[in-house]
Coordinates of C-alpha atoms in Angstrom, one line a residue:
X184 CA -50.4 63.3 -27.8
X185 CA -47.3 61.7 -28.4
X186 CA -46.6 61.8 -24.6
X187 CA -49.7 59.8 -23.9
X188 CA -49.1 57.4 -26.5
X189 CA -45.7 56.6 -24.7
X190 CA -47.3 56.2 -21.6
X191 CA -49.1 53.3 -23.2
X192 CA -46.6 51.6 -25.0
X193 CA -43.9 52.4 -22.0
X194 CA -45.0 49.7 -19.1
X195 CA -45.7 46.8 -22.1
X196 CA -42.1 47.7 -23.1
X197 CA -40.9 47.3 -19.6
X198 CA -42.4 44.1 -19.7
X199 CA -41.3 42.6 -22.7
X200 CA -37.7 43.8 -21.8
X201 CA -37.9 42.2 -17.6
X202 CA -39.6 39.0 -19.7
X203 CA -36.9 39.1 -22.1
X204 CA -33.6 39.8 -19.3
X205 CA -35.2 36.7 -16.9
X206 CA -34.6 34.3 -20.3
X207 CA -31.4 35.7 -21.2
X208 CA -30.3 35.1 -17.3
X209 CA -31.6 32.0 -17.3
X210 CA -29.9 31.1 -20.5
X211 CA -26.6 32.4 -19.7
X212 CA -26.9 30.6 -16.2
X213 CA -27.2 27.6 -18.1
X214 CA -24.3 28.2 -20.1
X215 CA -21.2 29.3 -17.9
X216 CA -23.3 27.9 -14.4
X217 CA -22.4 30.8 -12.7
X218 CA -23.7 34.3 -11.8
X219 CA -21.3 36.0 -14.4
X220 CA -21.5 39.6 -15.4
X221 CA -23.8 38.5 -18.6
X222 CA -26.5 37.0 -15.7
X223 CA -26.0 40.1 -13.4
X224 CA -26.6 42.5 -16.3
X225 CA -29.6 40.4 -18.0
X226 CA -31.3 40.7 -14.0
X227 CA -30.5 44.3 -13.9
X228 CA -32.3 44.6 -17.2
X229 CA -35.2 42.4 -16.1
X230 CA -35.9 44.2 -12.3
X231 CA -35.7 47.8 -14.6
X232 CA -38.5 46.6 -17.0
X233 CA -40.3 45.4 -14.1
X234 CA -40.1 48.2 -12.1
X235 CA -41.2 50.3 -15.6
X236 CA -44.1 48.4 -15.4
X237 CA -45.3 48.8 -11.9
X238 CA -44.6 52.4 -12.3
X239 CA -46.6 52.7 -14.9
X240 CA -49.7 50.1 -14.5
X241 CA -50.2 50.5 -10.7
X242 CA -54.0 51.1 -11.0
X243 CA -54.0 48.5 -13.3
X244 CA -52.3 45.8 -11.2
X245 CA -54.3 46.5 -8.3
X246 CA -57.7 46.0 -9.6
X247 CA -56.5 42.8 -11.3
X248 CA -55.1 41.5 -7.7
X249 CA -58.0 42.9 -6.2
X250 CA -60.8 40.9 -8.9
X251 CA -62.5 38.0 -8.8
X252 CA -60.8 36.1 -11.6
X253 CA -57.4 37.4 -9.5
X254 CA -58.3 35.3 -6.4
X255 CA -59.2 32.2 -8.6
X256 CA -55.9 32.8 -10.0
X257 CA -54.2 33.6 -6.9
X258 CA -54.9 29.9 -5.5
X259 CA -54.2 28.3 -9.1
X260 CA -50.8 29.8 -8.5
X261 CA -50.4 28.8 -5.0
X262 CA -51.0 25.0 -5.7
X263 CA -48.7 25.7 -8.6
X264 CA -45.7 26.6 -6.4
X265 CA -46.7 24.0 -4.1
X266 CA -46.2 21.3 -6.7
X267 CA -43.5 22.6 -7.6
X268 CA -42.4 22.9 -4.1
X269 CA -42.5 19.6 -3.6
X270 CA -41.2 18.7 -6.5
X271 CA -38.2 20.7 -6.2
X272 CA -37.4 18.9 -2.3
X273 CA -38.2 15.6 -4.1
X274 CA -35.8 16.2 -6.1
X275 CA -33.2 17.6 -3.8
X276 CA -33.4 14.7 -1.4
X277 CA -32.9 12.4 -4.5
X278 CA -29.5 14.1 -5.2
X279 CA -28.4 13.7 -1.6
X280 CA -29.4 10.0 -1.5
X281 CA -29.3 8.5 -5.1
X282 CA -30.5 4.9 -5.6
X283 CA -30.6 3.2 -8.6
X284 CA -32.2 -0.2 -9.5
X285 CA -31.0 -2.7 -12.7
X286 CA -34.0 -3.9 -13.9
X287 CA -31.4 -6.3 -16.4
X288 CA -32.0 -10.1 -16.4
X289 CA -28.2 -10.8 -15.2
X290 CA -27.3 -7.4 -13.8
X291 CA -25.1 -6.2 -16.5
X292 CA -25.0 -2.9 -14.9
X293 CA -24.7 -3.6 -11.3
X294 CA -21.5 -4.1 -9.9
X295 CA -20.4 -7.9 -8.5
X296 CA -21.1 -8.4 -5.4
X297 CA -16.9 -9.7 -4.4
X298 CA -16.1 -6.3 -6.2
X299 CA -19.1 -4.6 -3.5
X300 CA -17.6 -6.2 -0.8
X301 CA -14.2 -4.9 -1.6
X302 CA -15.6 -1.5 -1.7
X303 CA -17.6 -1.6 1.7
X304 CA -14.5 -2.5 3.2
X305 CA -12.6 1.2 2.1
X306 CA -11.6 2.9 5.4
X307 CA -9.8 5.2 3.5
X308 CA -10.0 7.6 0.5
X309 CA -9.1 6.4 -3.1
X310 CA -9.0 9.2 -6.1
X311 CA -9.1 7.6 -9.9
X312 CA -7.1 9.8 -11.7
X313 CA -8.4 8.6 -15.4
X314 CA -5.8 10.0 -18.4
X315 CA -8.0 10.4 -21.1
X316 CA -7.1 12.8 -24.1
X317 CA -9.3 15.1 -26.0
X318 CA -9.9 12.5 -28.7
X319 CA -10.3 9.3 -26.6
X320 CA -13.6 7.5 -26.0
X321 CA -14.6 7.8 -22.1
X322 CA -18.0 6.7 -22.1
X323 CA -17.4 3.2 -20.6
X324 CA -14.6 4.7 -17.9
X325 CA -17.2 7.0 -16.5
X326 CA -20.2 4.7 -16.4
X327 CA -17.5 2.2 -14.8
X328 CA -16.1 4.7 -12.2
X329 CA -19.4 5.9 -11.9
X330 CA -20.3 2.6 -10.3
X331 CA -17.5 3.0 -8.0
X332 CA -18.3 6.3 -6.6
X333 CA -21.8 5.3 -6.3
X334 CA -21.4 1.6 -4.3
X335 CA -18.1 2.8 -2.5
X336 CA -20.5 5.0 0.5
X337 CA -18.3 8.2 -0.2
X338 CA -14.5 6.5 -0.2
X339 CA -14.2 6.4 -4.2
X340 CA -13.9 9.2 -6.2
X341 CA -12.5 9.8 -9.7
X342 CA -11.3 12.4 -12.0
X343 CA -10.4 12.9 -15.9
X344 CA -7.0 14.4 -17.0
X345 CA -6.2 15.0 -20.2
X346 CA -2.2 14.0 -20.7
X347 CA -1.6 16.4 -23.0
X348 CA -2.8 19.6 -21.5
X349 CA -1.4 18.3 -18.0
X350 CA 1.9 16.7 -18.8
X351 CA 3.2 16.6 -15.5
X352 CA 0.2 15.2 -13.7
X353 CA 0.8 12.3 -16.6
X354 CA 5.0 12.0 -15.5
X355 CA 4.3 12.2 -11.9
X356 CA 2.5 8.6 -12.1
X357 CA 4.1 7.2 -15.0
X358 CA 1.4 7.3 -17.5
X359 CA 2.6 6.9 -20.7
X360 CA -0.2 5.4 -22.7
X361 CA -4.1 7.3 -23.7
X362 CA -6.6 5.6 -21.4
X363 CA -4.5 4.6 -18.1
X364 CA -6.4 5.2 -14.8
X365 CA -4.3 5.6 -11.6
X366 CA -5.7 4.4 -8.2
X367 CA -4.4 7.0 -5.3
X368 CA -4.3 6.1 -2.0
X369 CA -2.1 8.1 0.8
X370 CA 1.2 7.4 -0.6
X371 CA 0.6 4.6 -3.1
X372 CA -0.8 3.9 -6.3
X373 CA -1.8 1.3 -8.9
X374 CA -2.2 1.7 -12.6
X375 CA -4.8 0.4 -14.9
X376 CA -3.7 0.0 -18.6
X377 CA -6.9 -1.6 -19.6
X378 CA -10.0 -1.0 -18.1
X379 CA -12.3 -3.2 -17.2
X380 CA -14.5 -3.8 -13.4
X381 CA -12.1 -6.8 -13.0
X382 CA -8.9 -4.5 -13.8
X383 CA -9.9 -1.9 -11.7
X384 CA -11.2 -4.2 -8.4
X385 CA -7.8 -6.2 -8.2
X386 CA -5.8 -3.2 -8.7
X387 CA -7.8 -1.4 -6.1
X388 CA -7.3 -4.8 -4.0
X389 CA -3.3 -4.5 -4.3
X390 CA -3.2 -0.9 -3.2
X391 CA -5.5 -2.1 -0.1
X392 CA -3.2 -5.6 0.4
X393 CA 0.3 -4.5 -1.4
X394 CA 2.9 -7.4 -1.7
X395 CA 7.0 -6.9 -2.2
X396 CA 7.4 -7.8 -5.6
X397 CA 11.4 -8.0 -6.9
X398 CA 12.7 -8.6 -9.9
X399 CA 16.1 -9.0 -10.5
X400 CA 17.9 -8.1 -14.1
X401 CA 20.7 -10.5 -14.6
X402 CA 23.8 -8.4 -15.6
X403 CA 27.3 -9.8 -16.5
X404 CA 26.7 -11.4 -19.9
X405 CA 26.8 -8.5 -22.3
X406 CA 22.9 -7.5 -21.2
X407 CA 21.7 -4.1 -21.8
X408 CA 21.8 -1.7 -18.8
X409 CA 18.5 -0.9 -17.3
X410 CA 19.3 2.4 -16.1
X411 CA 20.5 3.7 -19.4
X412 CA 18.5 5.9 -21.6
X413 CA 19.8 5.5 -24.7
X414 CA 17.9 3.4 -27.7
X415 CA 19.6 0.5 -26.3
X416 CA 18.9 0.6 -22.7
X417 CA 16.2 -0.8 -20.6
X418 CA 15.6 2.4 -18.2
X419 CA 11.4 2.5 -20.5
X420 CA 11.2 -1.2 -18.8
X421 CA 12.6 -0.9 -15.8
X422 CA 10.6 2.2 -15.2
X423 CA 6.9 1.1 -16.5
X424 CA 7.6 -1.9 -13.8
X425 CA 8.3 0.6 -11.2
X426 CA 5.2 2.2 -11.8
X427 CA 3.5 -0.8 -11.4
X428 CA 4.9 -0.9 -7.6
X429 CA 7.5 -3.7 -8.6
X430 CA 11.2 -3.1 -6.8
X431 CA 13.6 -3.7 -9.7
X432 CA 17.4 -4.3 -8.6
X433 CA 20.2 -6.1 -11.0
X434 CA 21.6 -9.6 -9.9
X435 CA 25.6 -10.4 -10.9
X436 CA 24.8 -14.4 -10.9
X437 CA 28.2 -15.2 -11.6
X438 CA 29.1 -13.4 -7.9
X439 CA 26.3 -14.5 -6.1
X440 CA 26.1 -18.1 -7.1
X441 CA 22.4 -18.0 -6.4
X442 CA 19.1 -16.3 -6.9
X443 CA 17.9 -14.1 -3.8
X444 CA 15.4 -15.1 -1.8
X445 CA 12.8 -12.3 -2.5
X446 CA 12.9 -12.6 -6.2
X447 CA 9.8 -12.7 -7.7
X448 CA 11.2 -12.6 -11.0
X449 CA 14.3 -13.4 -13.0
X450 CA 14.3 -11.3 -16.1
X451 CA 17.5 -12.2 -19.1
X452 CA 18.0 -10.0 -21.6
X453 CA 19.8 -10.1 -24.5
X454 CA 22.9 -12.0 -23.4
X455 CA 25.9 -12.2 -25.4
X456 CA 28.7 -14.3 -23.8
X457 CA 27.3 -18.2 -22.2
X458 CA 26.3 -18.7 -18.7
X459 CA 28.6 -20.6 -16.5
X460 CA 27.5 -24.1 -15.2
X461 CA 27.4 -22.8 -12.0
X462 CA 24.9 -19.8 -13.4
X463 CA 22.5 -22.2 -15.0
X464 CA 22.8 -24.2 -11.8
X465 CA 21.5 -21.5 -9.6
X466 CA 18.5 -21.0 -12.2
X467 CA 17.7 -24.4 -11.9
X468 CA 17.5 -24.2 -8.3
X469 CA 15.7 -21.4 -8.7
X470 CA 13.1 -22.8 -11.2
X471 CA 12.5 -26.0 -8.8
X472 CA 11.5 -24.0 -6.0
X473 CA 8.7 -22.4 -8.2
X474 CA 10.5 -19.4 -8.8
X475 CA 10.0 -17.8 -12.8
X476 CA 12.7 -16.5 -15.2
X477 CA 11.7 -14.5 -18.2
X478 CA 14.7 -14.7 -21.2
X479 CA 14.6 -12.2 -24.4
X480 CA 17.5 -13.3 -26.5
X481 CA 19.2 -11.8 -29.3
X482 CA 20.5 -13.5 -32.4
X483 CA 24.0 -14.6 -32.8
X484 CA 23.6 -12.4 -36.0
X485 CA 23.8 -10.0 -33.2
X486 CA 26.7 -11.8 -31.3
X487 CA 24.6 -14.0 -28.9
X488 CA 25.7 -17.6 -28.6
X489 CA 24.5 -20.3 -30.6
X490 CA 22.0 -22.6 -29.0
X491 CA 25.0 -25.1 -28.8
X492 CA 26.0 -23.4 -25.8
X493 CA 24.6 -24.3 -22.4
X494 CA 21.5 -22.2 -21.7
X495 CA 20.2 -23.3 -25.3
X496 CA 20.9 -26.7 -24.1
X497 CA 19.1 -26.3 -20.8
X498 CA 15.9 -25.2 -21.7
X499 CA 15.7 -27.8 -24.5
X500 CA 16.5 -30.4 -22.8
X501 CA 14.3 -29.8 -19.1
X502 CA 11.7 -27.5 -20.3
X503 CA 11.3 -28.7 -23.6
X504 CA 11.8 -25.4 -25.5
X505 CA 14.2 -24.7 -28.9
X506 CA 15.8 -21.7 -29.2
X507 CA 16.6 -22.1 -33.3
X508 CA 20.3 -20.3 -34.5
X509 CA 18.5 -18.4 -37.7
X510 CA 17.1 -15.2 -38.2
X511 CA 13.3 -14.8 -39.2
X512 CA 12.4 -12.6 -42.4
X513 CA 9.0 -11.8 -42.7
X514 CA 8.4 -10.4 -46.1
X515 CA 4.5 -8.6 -44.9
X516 CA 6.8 -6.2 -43.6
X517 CA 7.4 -3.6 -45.7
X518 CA 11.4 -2.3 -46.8
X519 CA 12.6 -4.2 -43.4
X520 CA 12.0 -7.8 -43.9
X521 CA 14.5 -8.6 -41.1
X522 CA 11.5 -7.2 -38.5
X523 CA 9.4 -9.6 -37.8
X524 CA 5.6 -8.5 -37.5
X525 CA 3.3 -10.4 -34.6
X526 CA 0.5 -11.8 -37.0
X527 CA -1.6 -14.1 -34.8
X528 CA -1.6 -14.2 -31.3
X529 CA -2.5 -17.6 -28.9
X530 CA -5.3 -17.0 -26.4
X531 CA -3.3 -16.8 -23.1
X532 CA -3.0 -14.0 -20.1
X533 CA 0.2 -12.4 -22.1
X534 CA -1.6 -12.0 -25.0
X535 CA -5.1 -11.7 -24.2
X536 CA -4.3 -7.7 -24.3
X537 CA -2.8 -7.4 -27.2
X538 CA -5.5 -8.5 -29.9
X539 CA -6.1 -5.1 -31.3
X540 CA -2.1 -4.3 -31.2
X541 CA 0.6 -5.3 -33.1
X542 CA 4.0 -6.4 -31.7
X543 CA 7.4 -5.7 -33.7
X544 CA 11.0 -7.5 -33.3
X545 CA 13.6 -6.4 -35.3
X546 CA 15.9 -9.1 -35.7
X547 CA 14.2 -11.8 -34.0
X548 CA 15.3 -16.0 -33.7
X549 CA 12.5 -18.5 -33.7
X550 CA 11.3 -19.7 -30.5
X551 CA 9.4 -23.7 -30.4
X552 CA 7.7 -25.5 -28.3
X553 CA 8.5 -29.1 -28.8
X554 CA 5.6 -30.9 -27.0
X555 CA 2.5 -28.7 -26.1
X556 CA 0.8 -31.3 -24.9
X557 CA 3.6 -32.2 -21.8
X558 CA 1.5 -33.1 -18.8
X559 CA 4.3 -32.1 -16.9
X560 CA 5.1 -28.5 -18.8
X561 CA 2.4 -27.0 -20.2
X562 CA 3.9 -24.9 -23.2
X563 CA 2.2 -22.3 -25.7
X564 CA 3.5 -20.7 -28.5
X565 CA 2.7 -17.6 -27.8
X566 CA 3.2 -15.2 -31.1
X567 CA 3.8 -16.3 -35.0
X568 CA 4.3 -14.3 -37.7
X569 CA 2.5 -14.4 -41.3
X570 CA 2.7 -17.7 -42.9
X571 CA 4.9 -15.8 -45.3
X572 CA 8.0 -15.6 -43.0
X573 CA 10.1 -18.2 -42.4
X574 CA 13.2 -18.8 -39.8
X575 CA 16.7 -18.3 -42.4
X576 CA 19.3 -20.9 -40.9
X577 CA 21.9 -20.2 -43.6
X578 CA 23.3 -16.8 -41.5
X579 CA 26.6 -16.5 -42.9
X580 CA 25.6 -13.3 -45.3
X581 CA 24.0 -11.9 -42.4
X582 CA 26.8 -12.6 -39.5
X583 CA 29.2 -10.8 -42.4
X584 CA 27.2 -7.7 -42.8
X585 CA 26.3 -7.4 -39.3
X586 CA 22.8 -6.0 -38.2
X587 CA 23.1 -3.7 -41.6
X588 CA 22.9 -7.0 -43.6
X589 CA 20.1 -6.5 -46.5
X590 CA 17.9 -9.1 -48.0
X591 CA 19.0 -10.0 -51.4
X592 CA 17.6 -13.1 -53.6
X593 CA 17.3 -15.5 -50.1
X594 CA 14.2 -17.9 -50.8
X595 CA 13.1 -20.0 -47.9
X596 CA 14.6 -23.8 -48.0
X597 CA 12.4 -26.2 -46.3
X598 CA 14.8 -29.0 -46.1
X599 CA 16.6 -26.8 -43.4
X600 CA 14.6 -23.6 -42.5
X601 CA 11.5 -23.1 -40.1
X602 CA 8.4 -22.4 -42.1
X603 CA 5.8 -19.8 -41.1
X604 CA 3.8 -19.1 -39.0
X605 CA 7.0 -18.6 -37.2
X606 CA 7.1 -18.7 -33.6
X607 CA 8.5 -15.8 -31.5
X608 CA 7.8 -16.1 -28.4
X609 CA 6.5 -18.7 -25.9
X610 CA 5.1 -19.4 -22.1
X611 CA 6.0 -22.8 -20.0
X612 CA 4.5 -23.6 -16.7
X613 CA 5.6 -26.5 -14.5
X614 CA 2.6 -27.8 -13.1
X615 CA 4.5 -29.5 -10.1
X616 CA 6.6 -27.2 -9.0
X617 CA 4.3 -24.1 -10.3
X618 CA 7.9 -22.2 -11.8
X619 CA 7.0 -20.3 -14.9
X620 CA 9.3 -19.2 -18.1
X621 CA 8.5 -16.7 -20.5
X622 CA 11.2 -16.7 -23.6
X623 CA 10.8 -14.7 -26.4
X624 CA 13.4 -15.0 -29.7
X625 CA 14.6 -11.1 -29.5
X626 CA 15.7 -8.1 -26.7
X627 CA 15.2 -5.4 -29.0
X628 CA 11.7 -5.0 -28.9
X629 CA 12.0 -4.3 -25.1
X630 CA 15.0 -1.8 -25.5
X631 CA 14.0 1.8 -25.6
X632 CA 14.6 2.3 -29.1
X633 CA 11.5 0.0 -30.0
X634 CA 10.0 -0.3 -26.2
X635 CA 7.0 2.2 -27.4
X636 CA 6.3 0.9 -30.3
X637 CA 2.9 -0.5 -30.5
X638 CA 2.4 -3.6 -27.8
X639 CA 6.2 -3.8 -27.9
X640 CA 6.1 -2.5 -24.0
X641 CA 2.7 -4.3 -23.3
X642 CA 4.1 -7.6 -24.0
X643 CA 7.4 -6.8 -21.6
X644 CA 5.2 -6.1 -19.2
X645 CA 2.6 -8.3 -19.3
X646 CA 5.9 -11.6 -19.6
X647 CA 7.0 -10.1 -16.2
X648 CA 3.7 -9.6 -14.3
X649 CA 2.3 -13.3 -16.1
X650 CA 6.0 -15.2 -14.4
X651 CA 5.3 -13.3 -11.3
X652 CA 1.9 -15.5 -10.9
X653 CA 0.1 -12.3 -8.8
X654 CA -2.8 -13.6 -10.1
X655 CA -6.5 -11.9 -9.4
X656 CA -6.5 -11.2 -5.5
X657 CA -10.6 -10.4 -6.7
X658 CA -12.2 -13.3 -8.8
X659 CA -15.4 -12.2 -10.2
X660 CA -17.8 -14.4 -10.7
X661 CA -18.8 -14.6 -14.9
X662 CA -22.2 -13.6 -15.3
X663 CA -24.3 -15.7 -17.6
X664 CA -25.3 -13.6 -21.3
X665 CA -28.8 -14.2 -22.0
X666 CA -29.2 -14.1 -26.1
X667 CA -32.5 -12.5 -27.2
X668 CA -33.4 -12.5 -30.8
X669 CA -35.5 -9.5 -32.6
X670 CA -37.7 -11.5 -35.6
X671 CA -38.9 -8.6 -37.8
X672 CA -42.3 -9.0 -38.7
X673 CA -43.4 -10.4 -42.0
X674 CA -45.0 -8.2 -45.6
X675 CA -48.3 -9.0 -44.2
X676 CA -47.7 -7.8 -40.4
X677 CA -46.0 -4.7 -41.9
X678 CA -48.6 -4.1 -44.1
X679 CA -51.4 -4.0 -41.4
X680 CA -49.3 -2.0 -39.3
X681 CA -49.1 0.7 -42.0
X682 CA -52.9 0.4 -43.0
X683 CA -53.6 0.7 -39.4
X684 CA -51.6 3.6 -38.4
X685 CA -51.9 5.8 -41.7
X686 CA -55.2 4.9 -43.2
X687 CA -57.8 2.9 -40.8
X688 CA -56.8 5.4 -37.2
X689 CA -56.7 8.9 -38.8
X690 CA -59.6 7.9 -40.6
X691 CA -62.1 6.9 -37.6
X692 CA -60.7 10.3 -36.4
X693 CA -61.7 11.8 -39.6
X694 CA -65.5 10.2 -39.5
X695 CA -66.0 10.7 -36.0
X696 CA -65.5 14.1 -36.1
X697 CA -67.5 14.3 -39.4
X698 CA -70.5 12.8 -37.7
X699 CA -70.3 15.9 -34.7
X700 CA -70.1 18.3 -36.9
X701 CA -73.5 17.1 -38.5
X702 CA -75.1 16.2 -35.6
X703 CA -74.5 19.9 -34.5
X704 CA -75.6 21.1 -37.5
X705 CA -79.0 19.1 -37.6
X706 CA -79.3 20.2 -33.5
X707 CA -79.4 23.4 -34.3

């Protein structure tokens, strides 16, 4: 008896456990996407219950193949596989060859057609190494790089790193900020600090067309070295412009008597003793060839000159700029009101990247532009502090206590001090002779003790690559946003919509299948 009764139950057991092992491999196929011991055992089980079954039902099986409602079923299945048949190669030929169309008005998600162009004329591979961490956002990047691989005919490709699990990956390029992507190709590279489609086509357009860009460091003057490491050396600066496949070298004006002929840029920083006339006269030459000169001063709380002293007296006096002897205290900032805080930032190529970033300057002079509106010069004061700061003229306390001086019962005097918004940094551009200067009223912030702080090393950067006038090799044409307005619907329209869908719809469902039920009823 009880052997019988297991020879019924036995093949729907073998069943249940091959229907149960196919879901489970299927399942854990999904999972780790690969044919895993879990899989391998879950088939095992599967072809045993099977087998168990086929065993057990033979007679069974064979008069069901063998029936009537068997050969109905058998072509069912047949046109079954066949859809799925063709479904399946659909589908595979699809993959091979994807094509997507934008249905959007102005082709929001199609890329422009200069940045297409750029990338049907790849002869050679480019990888996008993207360093994204764990907890940054990379929706955009990959729907961005995305469009890349797909409109680039097989010579773009792209691929996430998280920094922090592969630190070296991140030192080899010189990634030192969440979010940088890194165009590879052969032997050189370009980095991307903040994506965009027009970041990423003119970076991939310098790697195709690169250009020999120098800038020269002017040493001799008490200026930081750019090879030291220390809190007070420029090697952070000096490097991140390496990275950005610009050939940094030092330049001894007082020796050479002249700028080099393959300077790009002229980068002062923080000097301490006065240039010679023959100096400035070289940077003048310089400047009226079209050539750009970027100046961080100190304060002469710090030791630099006063603005007495010839270079001062230069740039006020051709390029219309003030460099102001005081010291700017900025009271928003909090224990240290000798660092001045960036509070509002003019709309200009420097600063366009630094909106959602604050800049810092410890120990910082106030930089002026005295006519904006020179047809000749075209000035703009780039950065100013809270209009709670103001520019301290009176720097005898702080000269005597040295850069440990401490703020102690000094009001603002506005007979003789600069009221806030204080400048601290600002951009002129000769429109003639197309020279550019960048000058910002303090070094510190782009010494290494304070270079990765915030946009401290963003605005460095972005001072040098704005007086090197690169420009966009790719200029993508704007496209035009069309505004569309949602007007939501009025008490009446909402209450229609809801008597409609919950009362007058189900109801006519309701009757109607109130009156079939009676008109049965009265049928038979």
């Amino acid at each position: 008896m009880n052997t019988k009764h297991w020879r019924v139950w036995l093949p729907w057991l073998g069943l249940a456990a091959a229907v149960i092992g196919a879901g489970v491999a299927a399942g854990a196929y999904v999972i780790t996407r690969s044919f895993g011991s879990p899989v391998r055992g879950a088939l095992a089980v599967a072809v045993l219950g099977l087998a168990v079954f086929l065993t057990f039902e033979a007679d069974r099986l064979r008069t069901w193949l063998t029936g009537r409602q068997a050969r109905y079923g058998s072509n069912a299945l047949l046109m079954t596989l066949a859809v799925i048949g063709i479904l399946g190669t659909i589908n595979y030929l699809v993959s091979l060859y994807p094509k997507r169309w934008d249905l959007t008005e102005n082709k929001s998600n199609t890329l422009a057609p200069e940045v297409q162009q750029l990338l049907d004329s790849l002869d050679t591979d480019v990888t996008a190494y993207a360093f994204y961490s764990a907890q940054a956002d990379t929706t955009y990047a990959r729907e961005l790089l995305e469009k890349f691989v797909l409109a680039s005919n097989g010579k773009f490709s792209y691929k996430f790193i998280d920094p922090i699990l592969q630190p070296g990956l991140a030192q080899k390029y010189g990634v030192t900020r969440d979010g940088t992507v890194v165009l590879v190709m052969g032997d050189r590279t370009e980095q991307v600090t903040f994506l965009s489609e027009s970041e990423l086509a003119n970076a991939l357009a310098r790697l195709l067309h690169p250009e020999n860009l120098v800038v020269y460091f002017v040493t001799g003057h008490g200026e930081p070295d750019i090879e030291a490491f220390g809190e007070q050396g420029l090697s952070m600066f000096k490097e991140e412009l390496e990275n950005k496949n610009y050939t940094v070298k030092t330049l001894a004006l007082a020796a050479e008597k002249q700028v080099p002929e393959d300077a790009k840029v002229v980068v002062v920083v923080g000097p301490l003793q006065p240039f010679q006339e023959a100096e400035l006269q070289a940077l003048q030459d310089y400047l009226d060839q079209g050539g750009s000169v970027v100046f961080f001063f100190n304060t002469s709380v710090e030791g630099a000159q006063e603005p007495g002293e010839a270079l001062a007296q230069y740039l006020q006096e051709t390029w219309g700029v003030v460099v102001d002897d005081d010291v700017v205290i900025d009271p928003t900032s909090p224990q240290q009101p000798l660092l001045a805080l960036a509070a509002f930032y003019e709309n200009h190529p420097i600063t366009q990247k630094l909106t959602n970033l604050i800049t810092i300057f410890p120990i910082a002079r106030s930089v002026r532009v005295l006519n904006p509106n020179d047809a000749l010069r075209i000035g703009t004061e780039l950065i100013k502090t809270s209009p709670q700061a103001w520019g301290e003229t009176d720097l005898e306390p702080f000269k005597a206590a040295g850069e440990d001086a401490t703020i102690t019962n000094v009001e603002p005097d506005p007979e003789v001090d600069i009221m806030g918004p204080v400048p601290l940094a600002v951009a002129v551009e000769d429109t003639q002779s197309g020279a550019r200067m960048v000058i910002v009223g303090d070094a510190d912030f782009a010494r290494n003790g304070a270079y990765a702080a915030y946009g401290n090393g963003l605005l460095a950067v972005n001072s040098v690559e704005w007086a090197a006038n690169v420009g966009d090799l790719i200029q993508i044409t704007p496209r035009e946003t069309t505004q569309r307005y949602l007007r939501p619907p009025n008490s009446y329209l909402l209450n229609a919509i809801f008597l409609t869908s919950v009362c007058i719809l189900p109801g006519a469902v309701l009757l109607l299948g109130a009156v079939v039920i009676l008109r049965r009823r009265f049928r038979s």
